PDB file of C-alpha atoms and ligand atoms in Angstrom:
ATOM      1  CA  MET A   1    -165.327-112.599  49.366  1.00  0.00           C
ATOM      2  CA  ALA A   2    -165.634-109.568  51.562  1.00  0.00           C
ATOM      3  CA  VAL A   3    -164.310-107.977  54.702  1.00  0.00           C
ATOM      4  CA  LEU A   4    -167.199-107.523  57.114  1.00  0.00           C
ATOM      5  CA  GLU A   5    -167.586-104.899  59.794  1.00  0.00           C
ATOM      6  CA  ILE A   6    -166.496-106.108  63.244  1.00  0.00           C
ATOM      7  CA  LEU A   7    -168.817-104.958  66.028  1.00  0.00           C
ATOM      8  CA  THR A   8    -167.125-103.497  69.094  1.00  0.00           C
ATOM      9  CA  PHE A   9    -167.989-103.570  72.785  1.00  0.00           C
ATOM     10  CA  PRO A  10    -170.478-102.413  74.101  1.00  0.00           C
ATOM     11  CA  ASP A  11    -172.595-103.099  70.976  1.00  0.00           C
ATOM     12  CA  PRO A  12    -175.621-105.066  72.270  1.00  0.00           C
ATOM     13  CA  ARG A  13    -175.490-107.439  69.288  1.00  0.00           C
ATOM     14  CA  LEU A  14    -172.323-108.948  70.827  1.00  0.00           C
ATOM     15  CA  ARG A  15    -174.558-110.182  73.671  1.00  0.00           C
ATOM     16  CA  ARG A  16    -176.864-112.271  71.526  1.00  0.00           C
ATOM     17  CA  THR A  17    -176.876-116.042  71.773  1.00  0.00           C
ATOM     18  CA  THR A  18    -176.510-117.772  68.439  1.00  0.00           C
ATOM     19  CA  THR A  19    -178.756-120.481  67.047  1.00  0.00           C
ATOM     20  CA  PRO A  20    -177.393-123.794  65.732  1.00  0.00           C
ATOM     21  CA  VAL A  21    -176.404-123.946  62.076  1.00  0.00           C
ATOM     22  CA  THR A  22    -178.819-126.245  60.242  1.00  0.00           C
ATOM     23  CA  GLU A  23    -178.302-125.256  56.604  1.00  0.00           C
ATOM     24  CA  PHE A  24    -174.878-126.270  55.304  1.00  0.00           C
ATOM     25  CA  ASN A  25    -175.199-124.673  51.884  1.00  0.00           C
ATOM     26  CA  ALA A  26    -173.280-122.440  49.491  1.00  0.00           C
ATOM     27  CA  GLU A  27    -174.473-119.316  51.278  1.00  0.00           C
ATOM     28  CA  LEU A  28    -173.015-120.544  54.582  1.00  0.00           C
ATOM     29  CA  SER A  29    -169.772-121.427  52.841  1.00  0.00           C
ATOM     30  CA  SER A  30    -169.501-117.976  51.325  1.00  0.00           C
ATOM     31  CA  PHE A  31    -170.247-116.387  54.716  1.00  0.00           C
ATOM     32  CA  ILE A  32    -167.448-118.505  56.242  1.00  0.00           C
ATOM     33  CA  ASP A  33    -165.064-117.273  53.523  1.00  0.00           C
ATOM     34  CA  ASP A  34    -166.038-113.706  54.389  1.00  0.00           C
ATOM     35  CA  MET A  35    -165.340-114.439  58.054  1.00  0.00           C
ATOM     36  CA  PHE A  36    -161.848-115.688  57.187  1.00  0.00           C
ATOM     37  CA  ASP A  37    -161.242-112.583  55.047  1.00  0.00           C
ATOM     38  CA  THR A  38    -162.375-110.406  57.937  1.00  0.00           C
ATOM     39  CA  MET A  39    -160.240-112.265  60.486  1.00  0.00           C
ATOM     40  CA  TYR A  40    -157.070-112.180  58.351  1.00  0.00           C
ATOM     41  CA  ASP A  41    -157.652-108.538  57.465  1.00  0.00           C
ATOM     42  CA  ALA A  42    -157.927-107.454  61.129  1.00  0.00           C
ATOM     43  CA  PRO A  43    -155.578-109.382  61.690  1.00  0.00           C
ATOM     44  CA  GLY A  44    -156.780-111.817  64.323  1.00  0.00           C
ATOM     45  CA  VAL A  45    -156.549-115.515  65.204  1.00  0.00           C
ATOM     46  CA  GLY A  46    -160.286-116.169  65.572  1.00  0.00           C
ATOM     47  CA  LEU A  47    -163.667-114.675  64.739  1.00  0.00           C
ATOM     48  CA  ALA A  48    -167.200-115.615  65.757  1.00  0.00           C
ATOM     49  CA  ALA A  49    -170.328-114.849  63.701  1.00  0.00           C
ATOM     50  CA  THR A  50    -171.641-112.819  66.638  1.00  0.00           C
ATOM     51  CA  GLN A  51    -168.836-110.322  66.048  1.00  0.00           C
ATOM     52  CA  VAL A  52    -170.074-109.536  62.549  1.00  0.00           C
ATOM     53  CA  GLY A  53    -173.735-109.317  63.536  1.00  0.00           C
ATOM     54  CA  ASP A  54    -174.787-112.807  62.419  1.00  0.00           C
ATOM     55  CA  THR A  55    -176.657-115.152  64.777  1.00  0.00           C
ATOM     56  CA  ARG A  56    -175.545-118.489  63.347  1.00  0.00           C
ATOM     57  CA  ARG A  57    -173.412-120.661  65.664  1.00  0.00           C
ATOM     58  CA  VAL A  58    -170.221-120.548  63.622  1.00  0.00           C
ATOM     59  CA  ALA A  59    -166.665-119.374  64.262  1.00  0.00           C
ATOM     60  CA  VAL A  60    -163.360-119.510  62.383  1.00  0.00           C
ATOM     61  CA  MET A  61    -159.813-119.759  63.748  1.00  0.00           C
ATOM     62  CA  ASP A  62    -156.257-119.791  62.494  1.00  0.00           C
ATOM     63  CA  CYS A  63    -153.701-119.835  65.275  1.00  0.00           C
ATOM     64  CA  GLY A  64    -150.722-120.937  63.146  1.00  0.00           C
ATOM     65  CA  GLY A  65    -148.021-123.042  64.770  1.00  0.00           C
ATOM     66  CA  ASP A  66    -148.813-126.716  65.186  1.00  0.00           C
ATOM     67  CA  ALA A  67    -152.552-126.126  64.957  1.00  0.00           C
ATOM     68  CA  PRO A  68    -154.322-127.658  61.955  1.00  0.00           C
ATOM     69  CA  ASP A  69    -155.201-124.318  60.430  1.00  0.00           C
ATOM     70  CA  PRO A  70    -157.555-122.864  59.275  1.00  0.00           C
ATOM     71  CA  ILE A  71    -160.435-124.231  61.342  1.00  0.00           C
ATOM     72  CA  VAL A  72    -164.199-123.843  60.902  1.00  0.00           C
ATOM     73  CA  MET A  73    -166.378-124.606  63.931  1.00  0.00           C
ATOM     74  CA  CYS A  74    -170.115-124.944  63.370  1.00  0.00           C
ATOM     75  CA  ASN A  75    -172.142-125.816  66.475  1.00  0.00           C
ATOM     76  CA  PRO A  76    -168.998-126.385  68.622  1.00  0.00           C
ATOM     77  CA  GLU A  77    -169.169-128.117  72.001  1.00  0.00           C
ATOM     78  CA  ILE A  78    -166.424-128.487  74.593  1.00  0.00           C
ATOM     79  CA  LEU A  79    -166.223-132.163  75.584  1.00  0.00           C
ATOM     80  CA  TRP A  80    -163.645-131.892  78.356  1.00  0.00           C
ATOM     81  CA  GLN A  81    -161.111-129.395  79.693  1.00  0.00           C
ATOM     82  CA  ARG A  82    -157.889-129.622  81.669  1.00  0.00           C
ATOM     83  CA  GLU A  83    -155.582-127.386  83.707  1.00  0.00           C
ATOM     84  CA  PRO A  84    -156.825-123.822  84.229  1.00  0.00           C
ATOM     85  CA  VAL A  85    -154.071-121.262  83.599  1.00  0.00           C
ATOM     86  CA  ASP A  86    -153.697-117.460  83.579  1.00  0.00           C
ATOM     87  CA  VAL A  87    -153.299-116.172  80.031  1.00  0.00           C
ATOM     88  CA  ASP A  88    -153.153-112.798  78.289  1.00  0.00           C
ATOM     89  CA  GLU A  89    -156.121-112.298  76.017  1.00  0.00           C
ATOM     90  CA  GLY A  90    -157.404-109.745  73.537  1.00  0.00           C
ATOM     91  CA  CYS A  91    -160.453-109.488  71.288  1.00  0.00           C
ATOM     92  CA  LEU A  92    -161.112-107.812  67.961  1.00  0.00           C
ATOM     93  CA  SER A  93    -164.363-106.530  69.467  1.00  0.00           C
ATOM     94  CA  VAL A  94    -162.487-104.896  72.362  1.00  0.00           C
ATOM     95  CA  PRO A  95    -159.830-102.934  70.457  1.00  0.00           C
ATOM     96  CA  GLY A  96    -156.799-101.553  72.233  1.00  0.00           C
ATOM     97  CA  HIS A  97    -157.048-103.777  75.302  1.00  0.00           C
ATOM     98  CA  THR A  98    -155.564-107.027  76.559  1.00  0.00           C
ATOM     99  CA  ASP A  99    -155.915-108.520  80.019  1.00  0.00           C
ATOM    100  CA  GLN A 100    -155.203-111.605  82.024  1.00  0.00           C
ATOM    101  CA  VAL A 101    -157.995-114.190  82.277  1.00  0.00           C
ATOM    102  CA  VAL A 102    -158.277-117.845  83.254  1.00  0.00           C
ATOM    103  CA  ARG A 103    -158.555-120.437  80.469  1.00  0.00           C
ATOM    104  CA  TYR A 104    -158.049-124.182  80.299  1.00  0.00           C
ATOM    105  CA  LYS A 105    -154.692-125.114  78.778  1.00  0.00           C
ATOM    106  CA  THR A 106    -156.128-128.127  76.934  1.00  0.00           C
ATOM    107  CA  VAL A 107    -159.665-128.752  75.712  1.00  0.00           C
ATOM    108  CA  GLY A 108    -161.355-131.458  73.707  1.00  0.00           C
ATOM    109  CA  PHE A 109    -164.128-130.219  71.484  1.00  0.00           C
ATOM    110  CA  ARG A 110    -166.346-131.350  68.674  1.00  0.00           C
ATOM    111  CA  ALA A 111    -167.850-129.265  65.903  1.00  0.00           C
ATOM    112  CA  GLN A 112    -169.145-129.517  62.358  1.00  0.00           C
ATOM    113  CA  ASP A 113    -167.174-128.314  59.351  1.00  0.00           C
ATOM    114  CA  ARG A 114    -168.657-126.150  56.604  1.00  0.00           C
ATOM    115  CA  ASN A 115    -170.216-129.256  55.020  1.00  0.00           C
ATOM    116  CA  GLY A 116    -171.857-130.366  58.250  1.00  0.00           C
ATOM    117  CA  ALA A 117    -169.433-133.231  58.964  1.00  0.00           C
ATOM    118  CA  TRP A 118    -168.685-133.689  62.677  1.00  0.00           C
ATOM    119  CA  TYR A 119    -165.065-133.823  63.807  1.00  0.00           C
ATOM    120  CA  GLU A 120    -163.332-134.021  67.182  1.00  0.00           C
ATOM    121  CA  CYS A 121    -160.176-132.175  68.115  1.00  0.00           C
ATOM    122  CA  GLU A 122    -157.830-131.893  71.087  1.00  0.00           C
ATOM    123  CA  ALA A 123    -156.622-128.293  71.317  1.00  0.00           C
ATOM    124  CA  HIS A 124    -153.663-126.992  73.312  1.00  0.00           C
ATOM    125  CA  ASP A 125    -152.407-123.574  74.410  1.00  0.00           C
ATOM    126  CA  LEU A 126    -153.331-120.744  71.999  1.00  0.00           C
ATOM    127  CA  LEU A 127    -155.762-122.898  70.002  1.00  0.00           C
ATOM    128  CA  ALA A 128    -157.434-124.103  73.206  1.00  0.00           C
ATOM    129  CA  GLN A 129    -157.670-120.511  74.404  1.00  0.00           C
ATOM    130  CA  CYS A 130    -159.143-119.469  71.080  1.00  0.00           C
ATOM    131  CA  VAL A 131    -161.766-122.257  71.138  1.00  0.00           C
ATOM    132  CA  GLN A 132    -162.925-121.113  74.587  1.00  0.00           C
ATOM    133  CA  HIS A 133    -162.911-117.462  73.511  1.00  0.00           C
ATOM    134  CA  GLU A 134    -164.962-118.069  70.340  1.00  0.00           C
ATOM    135  CA  LEU A 135    -167.378-120.385  72.125  1.00  0.00           C
ATOM    136  CA  ALA A 136    -168.044-117.620  74.660  1.00  0.00           C
ATOM    137  CA  HIS A 137    -168.768-115.204  71.771  1.00  0.00           C
ATOM    138  CA  LEU A 138    -171.335-117.639  70.373  1.00  0.00           C
ATOM    139  CA  TYR A 139    -173.240-117.400  73.660  1.00  0.00           C
ATOM    140  CA  GLY A 140    -172.975-113.612  74.001  1.00  0.00           C
ATOM    141  CA  GLY A 141    -169.873-113.676  76.210  1.00  0.00           C
ATOM    142  CA  LEU A 142    -166.720-111.571  76.104  1.00  0.00           C
ATOM    143  CA  TYR A 143    -163.415-112.269  77.839  1.00  0.00           C
ATOM    144  CA  ILE A 144    -163.750-109.000  79.735  1.00  0.00           C
ATOM    145  CA  ASP A 145    -166.743-110.511  81.563  1.00  0.00           C
ATOM    146  CA  GLN A 146    -164.097-112.147  83.753  1.00  0.00           C
ATOM    147  CA  LEU A 147    -162.893-108.692  84.845  1.00  0.00           C
ATOM    148  CA  SER A 148    -164.406-106.365  87.438  1.00  0.00           C
ATOM    149  CA  HIS A 149    -167.300-104.069  86.592  1.00  0.00           C
ATOM    150  CA  LEU A 150    -165.094-101.040  87.207  1.00  0.00           C
ATOM    151  CA  LYS A 151    -162.448-102.315  84.831  1.00  0.00           C
ATOM    152  CA  ARG A 152    -165.069-102.979  82.126  1.00  0.00           C
ATOM    153  CA  LYS A 153    -166.294 -99.398  82.515  1.00  0.00           C
ATOM    154  CA  ARG A 154    -162.778 -98.071  81.990  1.00  0.00           C
ATOM    155  CA  ILE A 155    -162.276-100.353  78.978  1.00  0.00           C
ATOM    156  CA  ARG A 156    -165.567 -99.157  77.485  1.00  0.00           C
ATOM    157  CA  LYS A 157    -164.418 -95.538  77.677  1.00  0.00           C
ATOM    158  CA  ARG A 158    -161.140 -96.400  76.008  1.00  0.00           C
ATOM    159  CA  VAL A 159    -162.717 -98.567  73.269  1.00  0.00           C
ATOM    160  CA  GLU A 160    -165.034 -95.731  72.325  1.00  0.00           C
ATOM    161  CA  LYS A 161    -161.907 -93.686  71.541  1.00  0.00           C
ATOM    162  CA  THR A 162    -159.958 -96.432  69.725  1.00  0.00           C
ATOM    163  CA  ASP A 163    -160.412 -97.961  66.299  1.00  0.00           C
ATOM    164  CA  ARG A 164    -158.638-101.271  66.000  1.00  0.00           C
ATOM    165  CA  THR A 165    -156.361-103.726  67.687  1.00  0.00           C
ATOM    166  CA  ASP A 166    -154.158-106.450  66.261  1.00  0.00           C
ATOM    167  CA  GLY A 167    -153.877-110.070  67.239  1.00  0.00           C
ATOM    168  CA  GLY A 168    -157.234-110.516  68.931  1.00  0.00           C
ATOM    169  CA  ALA A 169    -159.933-113.070  68.287  1.00  0.00           C
TER     170      ALA A 169
HETATM  171 NI1  LIG B   1    -163.121-111.982  70.525  1.00  0.00          NI
END
């Protein structure tokens, strides 16, 4: 169990695309535990392997509320999505900033758990937002990619002066 270092924008490692998880072993399980420790320590509601410099396609989430928490997503895929909405979003890798982006209010996704078993889930609201956010991370995306270039430049300047933010993913 360990708290890992969270990479911050504009670290180029956040732009890497992950590769599918193929080895569901004790090492993966211990890495997933470290990801949960790191996410809860931040604190945040989601964390993707990309954010801690690992290239495996795995993310963890715990959004509380009605969501079946905590959730491990290995090799997640969105199956369908419904009703785009404007939402406020933040990210542990973009400390000190939140902004409005467009996300689907409800998504259906499938993923494998830490043992490699596939499951399907219908996610709503914050959990749906989190699934989309983490999935983007796993392909080198950040929510601020939805913002203008000028805005990203301003955010970059600010992030370089800030340390941490709470409540991101
Ligand atoms: Ni994030």
